[in-house]
CSV table of C-alpha atoms and ligand atoms in Angstrom, one decimal:
chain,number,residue,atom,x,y,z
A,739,UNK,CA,157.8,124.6,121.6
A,740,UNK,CA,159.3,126.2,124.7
A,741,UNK,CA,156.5,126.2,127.5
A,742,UNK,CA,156.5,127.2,131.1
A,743,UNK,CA,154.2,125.1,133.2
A,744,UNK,CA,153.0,127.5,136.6
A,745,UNK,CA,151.3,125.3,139.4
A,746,UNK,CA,151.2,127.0,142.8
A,747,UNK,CA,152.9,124.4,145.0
A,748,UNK,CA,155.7,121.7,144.3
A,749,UNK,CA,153.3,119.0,144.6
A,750,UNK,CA,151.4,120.2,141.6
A,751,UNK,CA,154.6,121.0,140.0
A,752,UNK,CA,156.3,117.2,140.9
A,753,UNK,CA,152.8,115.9,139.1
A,754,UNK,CA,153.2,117.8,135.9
A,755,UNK,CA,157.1,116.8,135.2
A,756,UNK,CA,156.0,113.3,136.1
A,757,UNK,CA,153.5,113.4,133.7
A,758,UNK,CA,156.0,114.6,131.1
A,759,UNK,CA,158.1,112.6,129.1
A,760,UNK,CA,162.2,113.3,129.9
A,761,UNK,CA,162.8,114.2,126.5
A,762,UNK,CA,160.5,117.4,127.2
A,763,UNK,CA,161.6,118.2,130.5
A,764,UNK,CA,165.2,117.7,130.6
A,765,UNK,CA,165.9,119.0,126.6
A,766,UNK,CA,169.3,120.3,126.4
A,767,UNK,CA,167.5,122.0,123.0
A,768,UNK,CA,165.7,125.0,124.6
A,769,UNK,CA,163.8,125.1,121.0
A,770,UNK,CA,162.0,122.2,122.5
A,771,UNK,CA,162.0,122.3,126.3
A,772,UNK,CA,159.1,122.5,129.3
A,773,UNK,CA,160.1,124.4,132.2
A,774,UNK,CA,157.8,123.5,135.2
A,775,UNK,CA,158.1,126.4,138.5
A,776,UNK,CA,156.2,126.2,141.5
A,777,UNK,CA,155.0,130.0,141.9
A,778,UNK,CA,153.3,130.0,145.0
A,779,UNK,CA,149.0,130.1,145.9
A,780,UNK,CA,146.5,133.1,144.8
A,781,UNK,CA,146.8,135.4,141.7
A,782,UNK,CA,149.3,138.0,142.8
A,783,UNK,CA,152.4,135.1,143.4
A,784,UNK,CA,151.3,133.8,140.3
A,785,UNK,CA,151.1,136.8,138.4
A,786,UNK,CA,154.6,137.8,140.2
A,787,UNK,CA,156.2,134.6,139.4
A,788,UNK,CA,155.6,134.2,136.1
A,789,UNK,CA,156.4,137.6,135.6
A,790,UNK,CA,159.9,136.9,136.6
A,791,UNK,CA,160.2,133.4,134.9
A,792,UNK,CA,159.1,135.5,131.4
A,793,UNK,CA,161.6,138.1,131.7
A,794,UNK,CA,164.7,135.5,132.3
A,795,UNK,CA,163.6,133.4,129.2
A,796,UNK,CA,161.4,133.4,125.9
A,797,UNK,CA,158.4,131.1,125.9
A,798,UNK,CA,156.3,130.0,123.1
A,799,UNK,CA,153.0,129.2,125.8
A,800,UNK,CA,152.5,129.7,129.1
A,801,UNK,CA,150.0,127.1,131.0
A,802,UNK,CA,148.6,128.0,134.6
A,803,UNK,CA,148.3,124.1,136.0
A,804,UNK,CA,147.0,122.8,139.6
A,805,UNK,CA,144.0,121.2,141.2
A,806,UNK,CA,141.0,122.8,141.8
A,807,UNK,CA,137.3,123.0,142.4
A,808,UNK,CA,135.1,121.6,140.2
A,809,UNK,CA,131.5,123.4,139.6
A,810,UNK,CA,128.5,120.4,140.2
A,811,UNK,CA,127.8,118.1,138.1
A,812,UNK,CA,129.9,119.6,135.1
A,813,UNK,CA,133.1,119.0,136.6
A,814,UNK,CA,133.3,115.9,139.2
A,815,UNK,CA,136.0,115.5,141.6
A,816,UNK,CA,138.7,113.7,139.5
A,817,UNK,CA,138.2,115.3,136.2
A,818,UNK,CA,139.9,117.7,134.5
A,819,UNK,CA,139.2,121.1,132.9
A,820,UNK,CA,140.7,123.2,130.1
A,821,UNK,CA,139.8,126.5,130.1
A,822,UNK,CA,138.4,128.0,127.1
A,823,UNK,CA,138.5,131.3,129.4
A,824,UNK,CA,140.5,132.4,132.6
A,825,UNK,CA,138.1,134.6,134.2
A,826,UNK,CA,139.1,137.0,137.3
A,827,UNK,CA,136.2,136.2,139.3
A,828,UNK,CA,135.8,138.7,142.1
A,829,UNK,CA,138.0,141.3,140.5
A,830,UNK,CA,134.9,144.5,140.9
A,831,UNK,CA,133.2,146.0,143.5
A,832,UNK,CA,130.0,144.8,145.6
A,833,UNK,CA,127.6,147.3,145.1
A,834,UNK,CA,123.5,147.1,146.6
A,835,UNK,CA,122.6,145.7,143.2
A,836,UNK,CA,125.7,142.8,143.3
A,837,UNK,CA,128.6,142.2,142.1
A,838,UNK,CA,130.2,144.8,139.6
A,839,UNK,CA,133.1,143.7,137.3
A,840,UNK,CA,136.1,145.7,137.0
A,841,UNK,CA,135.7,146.3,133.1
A,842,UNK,CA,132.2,147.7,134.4
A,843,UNK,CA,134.0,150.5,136.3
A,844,UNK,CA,135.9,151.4,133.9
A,845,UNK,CA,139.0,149.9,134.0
A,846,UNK,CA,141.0,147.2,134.0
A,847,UNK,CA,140.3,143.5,132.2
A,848,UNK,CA,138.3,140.5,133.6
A,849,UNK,CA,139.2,138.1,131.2
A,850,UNK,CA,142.2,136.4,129.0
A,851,UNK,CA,140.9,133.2,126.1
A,852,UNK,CA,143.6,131.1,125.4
A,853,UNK,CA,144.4,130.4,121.9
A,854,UNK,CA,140.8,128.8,120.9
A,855,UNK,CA,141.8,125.7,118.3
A,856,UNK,CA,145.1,124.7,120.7
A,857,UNK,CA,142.9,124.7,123.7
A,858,UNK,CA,140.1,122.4,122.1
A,859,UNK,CA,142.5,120.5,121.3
A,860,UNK,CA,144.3,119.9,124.4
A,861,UNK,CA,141.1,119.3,126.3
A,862,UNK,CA,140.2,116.4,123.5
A,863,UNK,CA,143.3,114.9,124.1
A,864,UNK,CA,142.5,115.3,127.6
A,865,UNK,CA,139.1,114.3,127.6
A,866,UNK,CA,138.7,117.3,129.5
A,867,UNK,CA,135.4,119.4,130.2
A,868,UNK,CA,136.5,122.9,128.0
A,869,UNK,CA,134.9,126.1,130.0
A,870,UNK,CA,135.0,128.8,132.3
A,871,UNK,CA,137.9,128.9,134.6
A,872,UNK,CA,137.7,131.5,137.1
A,873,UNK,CA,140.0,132.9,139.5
A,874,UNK,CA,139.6,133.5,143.3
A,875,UNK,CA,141.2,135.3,145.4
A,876,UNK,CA,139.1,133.6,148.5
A,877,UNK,CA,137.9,129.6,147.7
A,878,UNK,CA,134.5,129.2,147.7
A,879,UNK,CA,132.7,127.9,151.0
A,880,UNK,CA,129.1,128.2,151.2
A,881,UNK,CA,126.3,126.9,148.7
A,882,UNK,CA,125.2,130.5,148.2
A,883,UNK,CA,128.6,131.3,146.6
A,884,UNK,CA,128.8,128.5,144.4
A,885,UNK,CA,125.2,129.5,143.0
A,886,UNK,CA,126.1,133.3,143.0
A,887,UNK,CA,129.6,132.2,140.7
A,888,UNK,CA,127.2,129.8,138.6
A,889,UNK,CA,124.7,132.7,137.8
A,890,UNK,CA,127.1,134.9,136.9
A,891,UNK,CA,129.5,132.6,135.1
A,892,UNK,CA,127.0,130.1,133.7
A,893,UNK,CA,128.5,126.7,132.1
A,894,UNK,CA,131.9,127.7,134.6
A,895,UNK,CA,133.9,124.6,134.9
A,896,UNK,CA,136.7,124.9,137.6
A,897,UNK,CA,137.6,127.5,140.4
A,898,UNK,CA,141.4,128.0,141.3
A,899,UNK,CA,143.3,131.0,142.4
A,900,UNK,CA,146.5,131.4,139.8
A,901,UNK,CA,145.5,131.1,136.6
A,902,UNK,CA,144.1,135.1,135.8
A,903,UNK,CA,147.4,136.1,137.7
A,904,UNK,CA,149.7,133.7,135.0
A,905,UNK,CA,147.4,134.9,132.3
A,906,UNK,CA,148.0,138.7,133.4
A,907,UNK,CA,152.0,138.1,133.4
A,908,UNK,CA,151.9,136.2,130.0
A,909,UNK,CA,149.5,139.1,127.7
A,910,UNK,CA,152.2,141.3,129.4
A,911,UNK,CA,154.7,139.7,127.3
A,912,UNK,CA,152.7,138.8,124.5
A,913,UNK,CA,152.5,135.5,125.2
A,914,UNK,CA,149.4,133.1,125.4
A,915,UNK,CA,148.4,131.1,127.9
A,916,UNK,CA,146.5,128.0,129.0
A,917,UNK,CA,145.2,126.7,131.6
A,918,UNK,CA,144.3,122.9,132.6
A,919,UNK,CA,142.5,121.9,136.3
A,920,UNK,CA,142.2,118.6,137.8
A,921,UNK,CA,139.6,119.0,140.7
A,922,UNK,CA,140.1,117.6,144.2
A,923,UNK,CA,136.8,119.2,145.2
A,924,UNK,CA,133.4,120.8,144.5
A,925,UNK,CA,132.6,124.0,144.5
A,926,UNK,CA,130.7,124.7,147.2
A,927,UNK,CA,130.2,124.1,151.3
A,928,UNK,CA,133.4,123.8,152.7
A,929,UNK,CA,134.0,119.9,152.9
A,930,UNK,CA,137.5,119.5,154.1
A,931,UNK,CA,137.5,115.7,154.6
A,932,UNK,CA,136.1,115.3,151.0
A,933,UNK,CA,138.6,116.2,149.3
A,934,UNK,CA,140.5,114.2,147.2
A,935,UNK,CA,144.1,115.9,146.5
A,936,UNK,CA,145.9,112.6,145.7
A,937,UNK,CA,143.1,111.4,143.2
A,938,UNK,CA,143.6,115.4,141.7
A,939,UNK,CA,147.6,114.8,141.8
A,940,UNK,CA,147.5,111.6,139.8
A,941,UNK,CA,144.8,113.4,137.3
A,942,UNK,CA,147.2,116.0,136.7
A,943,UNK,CA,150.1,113.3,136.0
A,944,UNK,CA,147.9,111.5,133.5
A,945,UNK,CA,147.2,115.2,131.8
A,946,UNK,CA,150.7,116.3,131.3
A,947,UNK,CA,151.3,112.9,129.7
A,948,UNK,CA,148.5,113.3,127.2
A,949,UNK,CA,149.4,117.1,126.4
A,950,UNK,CA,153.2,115.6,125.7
A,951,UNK,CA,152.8,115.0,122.0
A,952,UNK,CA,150.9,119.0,121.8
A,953,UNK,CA,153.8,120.4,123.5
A,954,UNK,CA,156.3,118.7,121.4
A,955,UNK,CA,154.9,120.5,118.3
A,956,UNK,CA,156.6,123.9,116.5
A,957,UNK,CA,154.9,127.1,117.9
B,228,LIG,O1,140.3,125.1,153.6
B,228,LIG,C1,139.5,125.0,152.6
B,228,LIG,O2,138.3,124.9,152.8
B,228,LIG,C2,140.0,125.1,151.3
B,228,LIG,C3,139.2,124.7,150.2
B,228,LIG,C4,139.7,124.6,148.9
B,228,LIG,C5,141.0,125.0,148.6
B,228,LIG,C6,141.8,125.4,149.7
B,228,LIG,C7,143.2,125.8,149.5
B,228,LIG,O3,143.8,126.5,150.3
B,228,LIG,C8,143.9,125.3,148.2
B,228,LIG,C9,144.3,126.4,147.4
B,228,LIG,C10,145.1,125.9,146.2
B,228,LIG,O4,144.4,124.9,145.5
B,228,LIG,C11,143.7,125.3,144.4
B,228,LIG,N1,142.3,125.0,144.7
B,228,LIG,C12,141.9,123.8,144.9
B,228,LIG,N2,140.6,123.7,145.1
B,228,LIG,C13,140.1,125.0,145.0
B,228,LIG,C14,138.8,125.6,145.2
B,228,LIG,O5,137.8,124.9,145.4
B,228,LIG,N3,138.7,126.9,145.0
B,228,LIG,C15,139.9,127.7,144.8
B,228,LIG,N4,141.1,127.1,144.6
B,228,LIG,C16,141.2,125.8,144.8
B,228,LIG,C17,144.0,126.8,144.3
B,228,LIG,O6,144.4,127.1,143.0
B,228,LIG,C18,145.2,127.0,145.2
B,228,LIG,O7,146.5,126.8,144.6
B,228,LIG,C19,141.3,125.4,151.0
């Protein structure tokens, strides 16, 4: 299968080759061959990026990879997600009444599944919590956010900022997409010292080296 891994920054990126075996990454058959770019933080450089990477080469699956925050206690720091959605979280308007999705106004899409019996299956090799991933365009800092994201996204595993921007790029082409966190932090009052990006690094590692024998498989 030809796949192109998007994390945001070369640290997540240096994680996910690591993780993978050299057969995969260094294939000279591009039948068979992961491609892993850095495509910078938030939805629009990921959306950008992959954009670009898609129109220079064909790709059998796209997967949106990095740390992220987990939601409490679904999701503990150290623990990995596969999304069984990618969900543009604060894509709408605030009205009076809350929060209004985009699709709610009229236009536009708030959400992307990934290919449903792939994605269950990755997160069982994984042993990964399979839910929600939503997309931020500002990380959550305050208890009252996390709760307002819960209600609103109930059962929501992980919050990141890429993976609705790779997913946006990829349904452009026609091409599906995934999406796997390994959380450094929890959702919720910004805790700066309690993060644990190292622990979230190595988690990702460990993932991509699980996910080898998937990826290795005919489209
Ligand atoms: O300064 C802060 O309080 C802060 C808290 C969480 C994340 C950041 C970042 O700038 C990292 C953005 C980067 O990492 C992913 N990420 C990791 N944790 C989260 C999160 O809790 N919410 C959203 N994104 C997160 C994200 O995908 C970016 O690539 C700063």
């Amino acid at each position: 299968m030809r796949v192109l891994v998007m994390t945001a920054v070369a640290a997540e990126a240096d994680s996910v080759a690591a993780g993978l075996s050299a057969a995969l990454v260094d294939s000279v058959d591009p039948a068979h061959r992961v491609v892993v770019l850095a495509g910078g933080v938030g939805p629009a450089a990921a959306a950008a990026s992959t954009a670009t990477a898609l129109a220079a080469s064909p790709y059998d699956l796209v997967i949106s990879a990095g740390i992220g925050g987990g939601f409490q206690p679904q999701a503990p720091v150290g623990s990995l997600v596969v999304a069984d959605a990618l969900v543009a979280a604060d894509l709408g308007a605030e009205t009076a009444d809350g929060f209004l999705p985009v699709v709610e106004l009229g236009f536009g899409r708030t959400t992307h599944r990934p290919p449903a019996a792939f994605a269950a299956r990755a997160a069982e090799a994984l042993g990964a919590l399979h839910a929600p991933v939503l997309t931020v365009s500002t990380v959550t800092g305050t208890a009252a956010r996390a709760a307002e994201l819960s209600s609103r996204h109930p059962g929501a595993g992980a919050e990141a900022m890429e993976g609705f921007g790779v997913a946006e790029a990829a349904a452009l082409q026609g091409v599906p997409v995934l999406e796997i966190r390994a959380i450094s932090n929890a959702v919720g009052p910004r805790d700066r010292p309690a993060w644990r990006v190292g622990e979230a690094l190595t988690s990702l590692k460990g993932a991509f080296r699980a996910l080898g024998p998937l990826l290795e498989e005919s489209p």
